[in-house]
PDB file of C-alpha atoms in Angstrom:
ATOM      1  CA  MET A   1       0.000   0.000   0.000  1.00  0.00           C
ATOM      2  CA  LYS A   2       2.842   2.401   0.801  1.00  0.00           C
ATOM      3  CA  ARG A   3       4.426   1.766  -2.577  1.00  0.00           C
ATOM      4  CA  ILE A   4       1.144   2.506  -4.370  1.00  0.00           C
ATOM      5  CA  LEU A   5       0.717   5.799  -2.491  1.00  0.00           C
ATOM      6  CA  PHE A   6       4.338   6.689  -3.213  1.00  0.00           C
ATOM      7  CA  CYS A   7       3.918   6.128  -6.972  1.00  0.00           C
ATOM      8  CA  LEU A   8       0.694   8.147  -7.016  1.00  0.00           C
ATOM      9  CA  LEU A   9       2.544  11.008  -5.323  1.00  0.00           C
ATOM     10  CA  LEU A  10       5.273  10.906  -7.966  1.00  0.00           C
ATOM     11  CA  LEU A  11       2.779  10.846 -10.833  1.00  0.00           C
ATOM     12  CA  THR A  12       0.984  13.827  -9.326  1.00  0.00           C
ATOM     13  CA  THR A  13       4.279  15.703  -9.088  1.00  0.00           C
ATOM     14  CA  ILE A  14       5.019  15.048 -12.760  1.00  0.00           C
ATOM     15  CA  LEU A  15       1.602  15.632 -14.282  1.00  0.00           C
ATOM     16  CA  VAL A  16       0.251  18.525 -12.191  1.00  0.00           C
ATOM     17  CA  PRO A  17       2.215  21.825 -12.137  1.00  0.00           C
ATOM     18  CA  VAL A  18       2.941  23.114  -8.682  1.00  0.00           C
ATOM     19  CA  ILE A  19       2.497  26.870  -8.679  1.00  0.00           C
ATOM     20  CA  SER A  20       2.797  27.721  -5.018  1.00  0.00           C
ATOM     21  CA  GLN A  21       6.592  28.012  -5.199  1.00  0.00           C
ATOM     22  CA  SER A  22       8.693  29.314  -8.089  1.00  0.00           C
ATOM     23  CA  THR A  23      11.267  26.573  -7.490  1.00  0.00           C
ATOM     24  CA  GLU A  24       8.735  23.800  -8.138  1.00  0.00           C
ATOM     25  CA  PRO A  25       8.662  22.169 -11.598  1.00  0.00           C
ATOM     26  CA  ASP A  26       5.889  23.247 -13.973  1.00  0.00           C
ATOM     27  CA  ILE A  27       5.536  20.726 -16.792  1.00  0.00           C
ATOM     28  CA  SER A  28       3.484  23.116 -18.950  1.00  0.00           C
ATOM     29  CA  LYS A  29       6.551  25.393 -19.143  1.00  0.00           C
ATOM     30  CA  VAL A  30       8.544  22.628 -20.856  1.00  0.00           C
ATOM     31  CA  SER A  31       6.163  22.607 -23.818  1.00  0.00           C
ATOM     32  CA  ASP A  32       5.733  26.406 -23.734  1.00  0.00           C
ATOM     33  CA  GLY A  33       9.499  26.901 -23.876  1.00  0.00           C
ATOM     34  CA  LEU A  34       9.936  24.562 -26.846  1.00  0.00           C
ATOM     35  CA  ASN A  35       7.055  26.277 -28.626  1.00  0.00           C
ATOM     36  CA  THR A  36       8.729  29.667 -28.090  1.00  0.00           C
ATOM     37  CA  PHE A  37      12.084  28.354 -29.313  1.00  0.00           C
ATOM     38  CA  SER A  38      10.479  26.819 -32.422  1.00  0.00           C
ATOM     39  CA  LEU A  39       8.888  30.184 -33.226  1.00  0.00           C
ATOM     40  CA  GLU A  40      12.323  31.808 -32.861  1.00  0.00           C
ATOM     41  CA  LEU A  41      13.713  29.354 -35.430  1.00  0.00           C
ATOM     42  CA  ILE A  42      10.922  30.268 -37.863  1.00  0.00           C
ATOM     43  CA  ASN A  43      12.465  33.762 -38.070  1.00  0.00           C
ATOM     44  CA  VAL A  44      16.161  32.879 -37.722  1.00  0.00           C
ATOM     45  CA  VAL A  45      16.457  30.104 -40.319  1.00  0.00           C
ATOM     46  CA  PRO A  46      15.338  32.206 -43.335  1.00  0.00           C
ATOM     47  CA  ASN A  47      17.706  35.017 -42.295  1.00  0.00           C
ATOM     48  CA  LEU A  48      20.604  32.603 -42.059  1.00  0.00           C
ATOM     49  CA  ALA A  49      19.763  30.877 -45.348  1.00  0.00           C
ATOM     50  CA  VAL A  50      19.591  33.974 -47.554  1.00  0.00           C
ATOM     51  CA  GLN A  51      22.930  35.331 -46.297  1.00  0.00           C
ATOM     52  CA  GLN A  52      24.780  32.383 -47.859  1.00  0.00           C
ATOM     53  CA  GLY A  53      26.516  32.990 -51.181  1.00  0.00           C
ATOM     54  CA  VAL A  54      26.779  36.784 -50.830  1.00  0.00           C
ATOM     55  CA  TRP A  55      29.053  38.377 -53.459  1.00  0.00           C
ATOM     56  CA  ALA A  56      30.509  41.864 -53.250  1.00  0.00           C
ATOM     57  CA  ASP A  57      29.892  42.561 -56.943  1.00  0.00           C
ATOM     58  CA  ALA A  58      26.265  43.390 -57.620  1.00  0.00           C
ATOM     59  CA  TYR A  59      26.784  41.699 -61.006  1.00  0.00           C
ATOM     60  CA  ILE A  60      29.830  39.674 -62.071  1.00  0.00           C
ATOM     61  CA  GLY A  61      29.349  39.932 -65.863  1.00  0.00           C
ATOM     62  CA  LYS A  62      28.700  37.438 -68.664  1.00  0.00           C
ATOM     63  CA  LEU A  63      30.262  34.033 -69.060  1.00  0.00           C
ATOM     64  CA  ILE A  64      29.988  34.147 -72.867  1.00  0.00           C
ATOM     65  CA  PRO A  65      30.902  36.267 -74.771  1.00  0.00           C
ATOM     66  CA  SER A  66      33.560  37.645 -72.440  1.00  0.00           C
ATOM     67  CA  VAL A  67      37.340  37.578 -72.117  1.00  0.00           C
ATOM     68  CA  PRO A  68      37.988  36.374 -69.526  1.00  0.00           C
ATOM     69  CA  PRO A  69      34.701  34.544 -68.867  1.00  0.00           C
ATOM     70  CA  HIS A  70      33.104  35.719 -65.617  1.00  0.00           C
ATOM     71  CA  LEU A  71      32.694  33.051 -62.949  1.00  0.00           C
ATOM     72  CA  GLY A  72      33.971  32.183 -59.511  1.00  0.00           C
ATOM     73  CA  GLY A  73      33.552  30.094 -56.408  1.00  0.00           C
ATOM     74  CA  GLY A  74      34.895  29.428 -52.956  1.00  0.00           C
ATOM     75  CA  LEU A  75      34.157  28.998 -49.280  1.00  0.00           C
ATOM     76  CA  THR A  76      32.418  31.175 -46.707  1.00  0.00           C
ATOM     77  CA  LEU A  77      32.633  31.019 -42.929  1.00  0.00           C
ATOM     78  CA  GLY A  78      29.671  32.581 -41.182  1.00  0.00           C
ATOM     79  CA  ILE A  79      27.938  33.134 -37.866  1.00  0.00           C
ATOM     80  CA  ALA A  80      24.311  33.751 -36.964  1.00  0.00           C
ATOM     81  CA  GLN A  81      22.603  34.748 -33.725  1.00  0.00           C
ATOM     82  CA  LEU A  82      19.908  32.591 -32.102  1.00  0.00           C
ATOM     83  CA  ASN A  83      18.117  33.378 -28.832  1.00  0.00           C
ATOM     84  CA  SER A  84      17.835  30.111 -26.900  1.00  0.00           C
ATOM     85  CA  ASP A  85      15.776  31.355 -23.912  1.00  0.00           C
ATOM     86  CA  GLY A  86      12.781  29.194 -24.819  1.00  0.00           C
ATOM     87  CA  LEU A  87      14.850  26.006 -25.058  1.00  0.00           C
ATOM     88  CA  ASN A  88      16.659  26.810 -21.809  1.00  0.00           C
ATOM     89  CA  ASN A  89      13.345  27.386 -20.008  1.00  0.00           C
ATOM     90  CA  SER A  90      12.293  23.882 -21.034  1.00  0.00           C
ATOM     91  CA  ILE A  91      15.598  22.427 -19.855  1.00  0.00           C
ATOM     92  CA  ASP A  92      15.361  24.249 -16.507  1.00  0.00           C
ATOM     93  CA  GLU A  93      11.897  22.833 -15.817  1.00  0.00           C
ATOM     94  CA  LEU A  94      12.980  19.270 -16.642  1.00  0.00           C
ATOM     95  CA  ASN A  95      15.999  19.635 -14.377  1.00  0.00           C
ATOM     96  CA  LYS A  96      13.723  20.904 -11.586  1.00  0.00           C
ATOM     97  CA  LEU A  97      11.546  17.871 -12.155  1.00  0.00           C
ATOM     98  CA  ALA A  98      14.559  15.559 -11.854  1.00  0.00           C
ATOM     99  CA  GLY A  99      15.475  17.164  -8.553  1.00  0.00           C
ATOM    100  CA  LYS A 100      11.899  16.899  -7.242  1.00  0.00           C
ATOM    101  CA  VAL A 101      11.595  13.219  -8.143  1.00  0.00           C
ATOM    102  CA  SER A 102      14.987  12.456  -6.600  1.00  0.00           C
ATOM    103  CA  SER A 103      13.947  14.234  -3.395  1.00  0.00           C
ATOM    104  CA  LEU A 104      10.668  12.329  -3.140  1.00  0.00           C
ATOM    105  CA  SER A 105      12.200   8.963  -3.950  1.00  0.00           C
ATOM    106  CA  GLY A 106      15.171   9.433  -1.662  1.00  0.00           C
ATOM    107  CA  THR A 107      17.563   8.675  -4.524  1.00  0.00           C
ATOM    108  CA  GLU A 108      20.692  10.568  -5.472  1.00  0.00           C
ATOM    109  CA  LYS A 109      20.094  13.337  -8.003  1.00  0.00           C
ATOM    110  CA  GLY A 110      21.374  12.246 -11.403  1.00  0.00           C
ATOM    111  CA  LYS A 111      22.781  14.082 -14.394  1.00  0.00           C
ATOM    112  CA  GLU A 112      21.192  17.321 -15.613  1.00  0.00           C
ATOM    113  CA  ILE A 113      20.413  18.324 -19.189  1.00  0.00           C
ATOM    114  CA  PRO A 114      22.899  21.098 -20.087  1.00  0.00           C
ATOM    115  CA  SER A 115      21.613  24.548 -21.009  1.00  0.00           C
ATOM    116  CA  LEU A 116      22.747  26.458 -24.086  1.00  0.00           C
ATOM    117  CA  PRO A 117      24.156  30.015 -24.111  1.00  0.00           C
ATOM    118  CA  GLU A 118      21.363  32.610 -23.994  1.00  0.00           C
ATOM    119  CA  ASN A 119      22.497  34.100 -27.306  1.00  0.00           C
ATOM    120  CA  LEU A 120      23.698  31.083 -29.226  1.00  0.00           C
ATOM    121  CA  VAL A 121      26.093  31.831 -32.110  1.00  0.00           C
ATOM    122  CA  LEU A 122      25.741  29.279 -34.897  1.00  0.00           C
ATOM    123  CA  PRO A 123      28.837  28.722 -37.087  1.00  0.00           C
ATOM    124  CA  THR A 124      28.323  27.950 -40.781  1.00  0.00           C
ATOM    125  CA  ILE A 125      30.453  26.723 -43.684  1.00  0.00           C
ATOM    126  CA  THR A 126      29.205  27.435 -47.214  1.00  0.00           C
ATOM    127  CA  ALA A 127      30.537  26.356 -50.614  1.00  0.00           C
ATOM    128  CA  ASP A 128      29.225  28.379 -53.524  1.00  0.00           C
ATOM    129  CA  LEU A 129      29.663  28.894 -57.276  1.00  0.00           C
ATOM    130  CA  ARG A 130      28.488  31.791 -59.441  1.00  0.00           C
ATOM    131  CA  ILE A 131      28.634  32.011 -63.245  1.00  0.00           C
ATOM    132  CA  GLY A 132      27.801  34.824 -65.624  1.00  0.00           C
ATOM    133  CA  GLY A 133      25.073  34.630 -68.226  1.00  0.00           C
ATOM    134  CA  ILE A 134      25.462  33.171 -71.703  1.00  0.00           C
ATOM    135  CA  PHE A 135      24.783  36.023 -74.176  1.00  0.00           C
ATOM    136  CA  LEU A 136      22.161  37.475 -71.800  1.00  0.00           C
ATOM    137  CA  PRO A 137      23.099  39.808 -68.913  1.00  0.00           C
ATOM    138  CA  PHE A 138      22.573  37.845 -65.716  1.00  0.00           C
ATOM    139  CA  ASP A 139      24.510  35.767 -63.210  1.00  0.00           C
ATOM    140  CA  LEU A 140      23.449  32.557 -61.491  1.00  0.00           C
ATOM    141  CA  GLY A 141      24.673  31.261 -58.138  1.00  0.00           C
ATOM    142  CA  VAL A 142      24.319  27.991 -56.246  1.00  0.00           C
ATOM    143  CA  SER A 143      25.339  27.395 -52.634  1.00  0.00           C
ATOM    144  CA  ILE A 144      25.342  24.617 -50.086  1.00  0.00           C
ATOM    145  CA  MET A 145      25.759  25.356 -46.398  1.00  0.00           C
ATOM    146  CA  LYS A 146      26.384  23.068 -43.453  1.00  0.00           C
ATOM    147  CA  ILE A 147      26.747  23.815 -39.776  1.00  0.00           C
ATOM    148  CA  PRO A 148      29.224  21.169 -38.657  1.00  0.00           C
ATOM    149  CA  THR A 149      27.212  18.670 -36.594  1.00  0.00           C
ATOM    150  CA  VAL A 150      28.013  19.743 -33.050  1.00  0.00           C
ATOM    151  CA  SER A 151      27.606  17.021 -30.432  1.00  0.00           C
ATOM    152  CA  ILE A 152      29.043  17.911 -27.033  1.00  0.00           C
ATOM    153  CA  ASN A 153      28.842  15.097 -24.498  1.00  0.00           C
ATOM    154  CA  ALA A 154      30.215  15.354 -20.977  1.00  0.00           C
ATOM    155  CA  MET A 155      29.477  12.951 -18.133  1.00  0.00           C
ATOM    156  CA  GLY A 156      26.567  11.392 -20.015  1.00  0.00           C
ATOM    157  CA  ALA A 157      24.721  14.604 -20.913  1.00  0.00           C
ATOM    158  CA  GLY A 158      25.089  16.782 -23.989  1.00  0.00           C
ATOM    159  CA  THR A 159      23.771  19.000 -26.753  1.00  0.00           C
ATOM    160  CA  GLN A 160      23.494  18.461 -30.499  1.00  0.00           C
ATOM    161  CA  ILE A 161      23.066  20.946 -33.356  1.00  0.00           C
ATOM    162  CA  ASP A 162      22.632  20.066 -37.030  1.00  0.00           C
ATOM    163  CA  PHE A 163      21.886  22.500 -39.891  1.00  0.00           C
ATOM    164  CA  PHE A 164      21.851  22.114 -43.690  1.00  0.00           C
ATOM    165  CA  THR A 165      20.872  24.580 -46.452  1.00  0.00           C
ATOM    166  CA  VAL A 166      21.018  24.406 -50.258  1.00  0.00           C
ATOM    167  CA  GLY A 167      19.784  27.019 -52.706  1.00  0.00           C
ATOM    168  CA  THR A 168      20.166  29.179 -55.771  1.00  0.00           C
ATOM    169  CA  SER A 169      19.814  32.824 -56.797  1.00  0.00           C
ATOM    170  CA  LEU A 170      19.592  34.752 -60.080  1.00  0.00           C
ATOM    171  CA  ARG A 171      20.583  38.409 -60.535  1.00  0.00           C
ATOM    172  CA  VAL A 172      20.096  40.801 -63.460  1.00  0.00           C
ATOM    173  CA  PRO A 173      21.881  44.159 -63.767  1.00  0.00           C
ATOM    174  CA  LEU A 174      19.843  47.343 -63.855  1.00  0.00           C
ATOM    175  CA  TYR A 175      23.085  49.203 -64.515  1.00  0.00           C
ATOM    176  CA  GLU A 176      26.470  47.607 -65.175  1.00  0.00           C
ATOM    177  CA  GLY A 177      28.416  50.560 -63.806  1.00  0.00           C
ATOM    178  CA  ASN A 178      31.258  52.655 -65.178  1.00  0.00           C
ATOM    179  CA  ILE A 179      34.311  54.482 -63.889  1.00  0.00           C
ATOM    180  CA  ILE A 180      32.098  56.767 -61.778  1.00  0.00           C
ATOM    181  CA  LEU A 181      28.741  55.104 -61.217  1.00  0.00           C
ATOM    182  CA  PRO A 182      28.172  51.837 -59.328  1.00  0.00           C
ATOM    183  CA  LYS A 183      26.698  48.540 -60.462  1.00  0.00           C
ATOM    184  CA  ILE A 184      23.037  48.013 -59.542  1.00  0.00           C
ATOM    185  CA  SER A 185      21.220  44.696 -59.698  1.00  0.00           C
ATOM    186  CA  LEU A 186      17.975  42.991 -58.785  1.00  0.00           C
ATOM    187  CA  GLY A 187      17.834  39.339 -57.815  1.00  0.00           C
ATOM    188  CA  ALA A 188      15.637  36.499 -56.610  1.00  0.00           C
ATOM    189  CA  GLY A 189      16.395  33.202 -54.938  1.00  0.00           C
ATOM    190  CA  PHE A 190      15.144  30.050 -53.249  1.00  0.00           C
ATOM    191  CA  MET A 191      16.695  28.200 -50.291  1.00  0.00           C
ATOM    192  CA  TYR A 192      15.811  24.928 -48.578  1.00  0.00           C
ATOM    193  CA  SER A 193      16.905  24.319 -44.977  1.00  0.00           C
ATOM    194  CA  LYS A 194      16.541  21.495 -42.490  1.00  0.00           C
ATOM    195  CA  GLY A 195      18.119  20.520 -39.185  1.00  0.00           C
ATOM    196  CA  SER A 196      17.669  20.082 -35.459  1.00  0.00           C
ATOM    197  CA  ILE A 197      18.763  21.534 -32.124  1.00  0.00           C
ATOM    198  CA  GLY A 198      18.449  19.717 -28.820  1.00  0.00           C
ATOM    199  CA  ALA A 199      19.873  18.613 -25.479  1.00  0.00           C
ATOM    200  CA  TYR A 200      19.754  15.210 -23.847  1.00  0.00           C
ATOM    201  CA  ILE A 201      20.905  12.696 -21.264  1.00  0.00           C
ATOM    202  CA  ASP A 202      22.388   9.832 -23.209  1.00  0.00           C
ATOM    203  CA  ASP A 203      20.770   6.975 -21.292  1.00  0.00           C
ATOM    204  CA  ASP A 204      17.430   8.222 -22.710  1.00  0.00           C
ATOM    205  CA  LYS A 205      16.173   9.464 -19.364  1.00  0.00           C
ATOM    206  CA  ALA A 206      15.440  12.926 -20.752  1.00  0.00           C
ATOM    207  CA  PHE A 207      15.727  15.059 -23.868  1.00  0.00           C
ATOM    208  CA  VAL A 208      14.373  18.226 -25.507  1.00  0.00           C
ATOM    209  CA  SER A 209      14.634  18.830 -29.254  1.00  0.00           C
ATOM    210  CA  THR A 210      13.325  20.887 -32.151  1.00  0.00           C
ATOM    211  CA  ASP A 211      13.489  19.840 -35.825  1.00  0.00           C
ATOM    212  CA  PHE A 212      12.926  22.374 -38.598  1.00  0.00           C
ATOM    213  CA  ASP A 213      12.109  22.198 -42.308  1.00  0.00           C
ATOM    214  CA  THR A 214      12.041  25.562 -44.095  1.00  0.00           C
ATOM    215  CA  LYS A 215      11.588  26.811 -47.667  1.00  0.00           C
ATOM    216  CA  THR A 216      12.693  30.424 -48.186  1.00  0.00           C
ATOM    217  CA  MET A 217      12.074  32.761 -51.129  1.00  0.00           C
ATOM    218  CA  PHE A 218      13.562  36.231 -51.446  1.00  0.00           C
ATOM    219  CA  LEU A 219      13.953  39.305 -53.644  1.00  0.00           C
ATOM    220  CA  GLU A 220      17.003  41.522 -53.317  1.00  0.00           C
ATOM    221  CA  ALA A 221      18.552  44.732 -54.624  1.00  0.00           C
ATOM    222  CA  GLN A 222      22.294  45.420 -54.413  1.00  0.00           C
ATOM    223  CA  VAL A 223      24.672  48.271 -55.195  1.00  0.00           C
ATOM    224  CA  SER A 224      28.469  47.904 -55.463  1.00  0.00           C
ATOM    225  CA  LYS A 225      31.381  50.029 -56.630  1.00  0.00           C
ATOM    226  CA  LYS A 226      34.943  48.897 -57.341  1.00  0.00           C
ATOM    227  CA  LEU A 227      37.589  51.308 -56.033  1.00  0.00           C
ATOM    228  CA  LEU A 228      41.092  50.089 -56.938  1.00  0.00           C
ATOM    229  CA  ILE A 229      41.303  46.692 -55.175  1.00  0.00           C
ATOM    230  CA  PHE A 230      38.308  47.395 -52.893  1.00  0.00           C
ATOM    231  CA  THR A 231      34.607  46.785 -53.575  1.00  0.00           C
ATOM    232  CA  PRO A 232      32.178  48.137 -50.968  1.00  0.00           C
ATOM    233  CA  PHE A 233      28.572  47.014 -51.347  1.00  0.00           C
ATOM    234  CA  ILE A 234      25.159  47.323 -49.729  1.00  0.00           C
ATOM    235  CA  GLY A 235      21.826  45.649 -50.360  1.00  0.00           C
ATOM    236  CA  ALA A 236      18.350  44.858 -49.039  1.00  0.00           C
ATOM    237  CA  ARG A 237      16.145  41.773 -49.139  1.00  0.00           C
ATOM    238  CA  GLY A 238      12.485  40.939 -48.747  1.00  0.00           C
ATOM    239  CA  ILE A 239      11.939  37.403 -47.448  1.00  0.00           C
ATOM    240  CA  LEU A 240       8.949  35.041 -47.438  1.00  0.00           C
ATOM    241  CA  SER A 241       9.125  31.536 -45.997  1.00  0.00           C
ATOM    242  CA  GLU A 242       7.218  28.359 -45.303  1.00  0.00           C
ATOM    243  CA  SER A 243       8.243  26.331 -42.254  1.00  0.00           C
ATOM    244  CA  THR A 244       7.259  23.313 -40.212  1.00  0.00           C
ATOM    245  CA  ASN A 245       9.085  22.993 -36.892  1.00  0.00           C
ATOM    246  CA  ASN A 246       8.417  19.926 -34.753  1.00  0.00           C
ATOM    247  CA  TRP A 247       9.394  19.825 -31.079  1.00  0.00           C
ATOM    248  CA  ALA A 248       9.407  17.038 -28.506  1.00  0.00           C
ATOM    249  CA  TRP A 249      10.510  16.309 -24.952  1.00  0.00           C
ATOM    250  CA  LYS A 250      10.692  13.247 -22.722  1.00  0.00           C
ATOM    251  CA  TYR A 251      11.514  12.444 -19.122  1.00  0.00           C
ATOM    252  CA  ASN A 252      11.558   9.169 -17.191  1.00  0.00           C
ATOM    253  CA  ILE A 253      13.224   7.807 -14.081  1.00  0.00           C
ATOM    254  CA  SER A 254      13.450   4.311 -12.617  1.00  0.00           C
ATOM    255  CA  PHE A 255      13.825   3.399  -8.944  1.00  0.00           C
ATOM    256  CA  ALA A 256      12.833   0.513  -6.676  1.00  0.00           C
ATOM    257  CA  GLY A 257      11.620  -1.424  -9.699  1.00  0.00           C
ATOM    258  CA  TYR A 258       9.298   1.366 -10.894  1.00  0.00           C
ATOM    259  CA  THR A 259       9.558   3.697 -13.910  1.00  0.00           C
ATOM    260  CA  VAL A 260       7.817   7.070 -13.831  1.00  0.00           C
ATOM    261  CA  GLY A 261       7.860   9.402 -16.809  1.00  0.00           C
ATOM    262  CA  THR A 262       6.044  11.595 -19.281  1.00  0.00           C
ATOM    263  CA  GLU A 263       6.592  13.030 -22.746  1.00  0.00           C
ATOM    264  CA  GLU A 264       4.952  15.424 -25.195  1.00  0.00           C
ATOM    265  CA  SER A 265       5.373  16.672 -28.760  1.00  0.00           C
ATOM    266  CA  GLY A 266       3.979  19.467 -30.894  1.00  0.00           C
ATOM    267  CA  SER A 267       4.722  21.745 -33.817  1.00  0.00           C
ATOM    268  CA  VAL A 268       4.562  25.321 -35.053  1.00  0.00           C
ATOM    269  CA  SER A 269       4.405  26.400 -38.668  1.00  0.00           C
ATOM    270  CA  ARG A 270       4.458  29.315 -41.058  1.00  0.00           C
ATOM    271  CA  SER A 271       2.743  29.200 -44.437  1.00  0.00           C
ATOM    272  CA  LEU A 272       2.734  31.363 -47.533  1.00  0.00           C
ATOM    273  CA  SER A 273      -1.024  31.629 -47.011  1.00  0.00           C
ATOM    274  CA  ASP A 274      -0.419  33.470 -43.701  1.00  0.00           C
ATOM    275  CA  SER A 275      -0.872  37.225 -43.678  1.00  0.00           C
ATOM    276  CA  PHE A 276       1.857  39.102 -45.525  1.00  0.00           C
ATOM    277  CA  LYS A 277       2.580  41.209 -42.440  1.00  0.00           C
ATOM    278  CA  ASP A 278       3.237  38.134 -40.302  1.00  0.00           C
ATOM    279  CA  ASN A 279       5.327  36.284 -42.890  1.00  0.00           C
ATOM    280  CA  PHE A 280       7.382  39.076 -44.480  1.00  0.00           C
ATOM    281  CA  GLN A 281      10.905  39.753 -43.176  1.00  0.00           C
ATOM    282  CA  TYR A 282      13.184  42.551 -44.357  1.00  0.00           C
ATOM    283  CA  GLN A 283      16.946  42.402 -44.117  1.00  0.00           C
ATOM    284  CA  VAL A 284      19.789  44.757 -44.976  1.00  0.00           C
ATOM    285  CA  TYR A 285      23.302  43.552 -45.724  1.00  0.00           C
ATOM    286  CA  GLY A 286      26.612  45.025 -46.747  1.00  0.00           C
ATOM    287  CA  GLY A 287      30.346  44.680 -46.611  1.00  0.00           C
ATOM    288  CA  LEU A 288      33.666  45.056 -48.360  1.00  0.00           C
ATOM    289  CA  SER A 289      35.829  42.862 -50.586  1.00  0.00           C
ATOM    290  CA  ILE A 290      39.537  43.003 -51.426  1.00  0.00           C
ATOM    291  CA  ASP A 291      40.656  41.688 -54.835  1.00  0.00           C
ATOM    292  CA  ILE A 292      44.254  40.561 -55.329  1.00  0.00           C
ATOM    293  CA  LEU A 293      44.800  38.943 -58.723  1.00  0.00           C
ATOM    294  CA  ILE A 294      42.028  36.313 -58.955  1.00  0.00           C
ATOM    295  CA  VAL A 295      41.534  35.994 -55.184  1.00  0.00           C
ATOM    296  CA  GLN A 296      38.617  37.870 -53.607  1.00  0.00           C
ATOM    297  CA  THR A 297      38.244  38.141 -49.823  1.00  0.00           C
ATOM    298  CA  THR A 298      34.886  39.462 -48.601  1.00  0.00           C
ATOM    299  CA  VAL A 299      33.625  40.523 -45.185  1.00  0.00           C
ATOM    300  CA  SER A 300      29.873  41.029 -44.880  1.00  0.00           C
ATOM    301  CA  ALA A 301      27.125  41.377 -42.291  1.00  0.00           C
ATOM    302  CA  SER A 302      23.316  41.314 -42.267  1.00  0.00           C
ATOM    303  CA  TYR A 303      20.572  42.569 -39.969  1.00  0.00           C
ATOM    304  CA  ASP A 304      16.824  41.889 -39.723  1.00  0.00           C
ATOM    305  CA  PHE A 305      15.215  45.042 -38.280  1.00  0.00           C
ATOM    306  CA  LYS A 306      11.849  43.400 -37.611  1.00  0.00           C
ATOM    307  CA  ASN A 307      13.187  40.508 -35.531  1.00  0.00           C
ATOM    308  CA  ASN A 308      16.558  41.902 -34.360  1.00  0.00           C
ATOM    309  CA  ILE A 309      18.594  39.097 -35.968  1.00  0.00           C
ATOM    310  CA  TRP A 310      22.162  39.642 -37.133  1.00  0.00           C
ATOM    311  CA  GLY A 311      24.678  37.525 -39.026  1.00  0.00           C
ATOM    312  CA  GLY A 312      28.171  37.811 -40.495  1.00  0.00           C
ATOM    313  CA  ASN A 313      30.345  36.139 -43.122  1.00  0.00           C
ATOM    314  CA  LEU A 314      33.968  35.905 -44.220  1.00  0.00           C
ATOM    315  CA  SER A 315      34.484  34.591 -47.784  1.00  0.00           C
ATOM    316  CA  LEU A 316      37.514  33.496 -49.757  1.00  0.00           C
ATOM    317  CA  ARG A 317      36.952  32.904 -53.496  1.00  0.00           C
ATOM    318  CA  ALA A 318      38.693  32.567 -56.797  1.00  0.00           C
ATOM    319  CA  LYS A 319      37.049  34.925 -59.315  1.00  0.00           C
ATOM    320  CA  LEU A 320      37.519  35.823 -62.964  1.00  0.00           C
TER     321      LEU A 320
END
């Protein structure tokens, strides 16, 4: 009879939020935090995707006819900002729950799920290629970006981040520039992104995670001007996206021959059928390149005024 009452007490602790004390676990906050974090990703992922494959030249010129033919490619290292408060709130509540269950069961408190930095900086590596138009004035770029799969495991608990993007963009010159006036171009592109971010205890006692799948479309305008070996540039983008972000969490603990646990999953989404005001994001970007022979080094940055999201890139390319 005592064991039955004890198990009922534990189940009540897990399934019913205790609101009388701020230090008590509140299971609803686990799901709320993951929902908030998934909504954050809905805004961050499109911003990160469209900043891949940025070139200093607003228009690189034609492939044919041209001597030399205009094309180039290389690698870009980038960073992007992500607020992880929502995910950390979920982790905090699960860790509180672990402590509560350990206290009630009289067992030693086990490992905790590690939190992430409040402002998480995501590193990216992008390979891209851009070629000029054949007879017609345009240039076409393709890029593939990968955040190196980060899996940090210490004492049986860890975090994991995975991010992949592939896409293309087309630009046409409004003005090809001259010795005084800059190049001006308009462009459009499409990017596809998928990945996941989460934290866990590796014996499957607990985890929190969010998976994302995002399609991003954008229009952009860019201005650039070559000054000796330097090319400063500035541009602006309008972004629309469609996303499905799935989140999940789980917790269980075993003691005295009993296992007590709970889990939940959900999703948030953005669709092109949503209101334009809710979906539309606007971003400015700019930077500077240095050309030495056929090597172009570019530093650039971007900022989303609506959602306060910034990013930065450093590129090294061979360019004709």
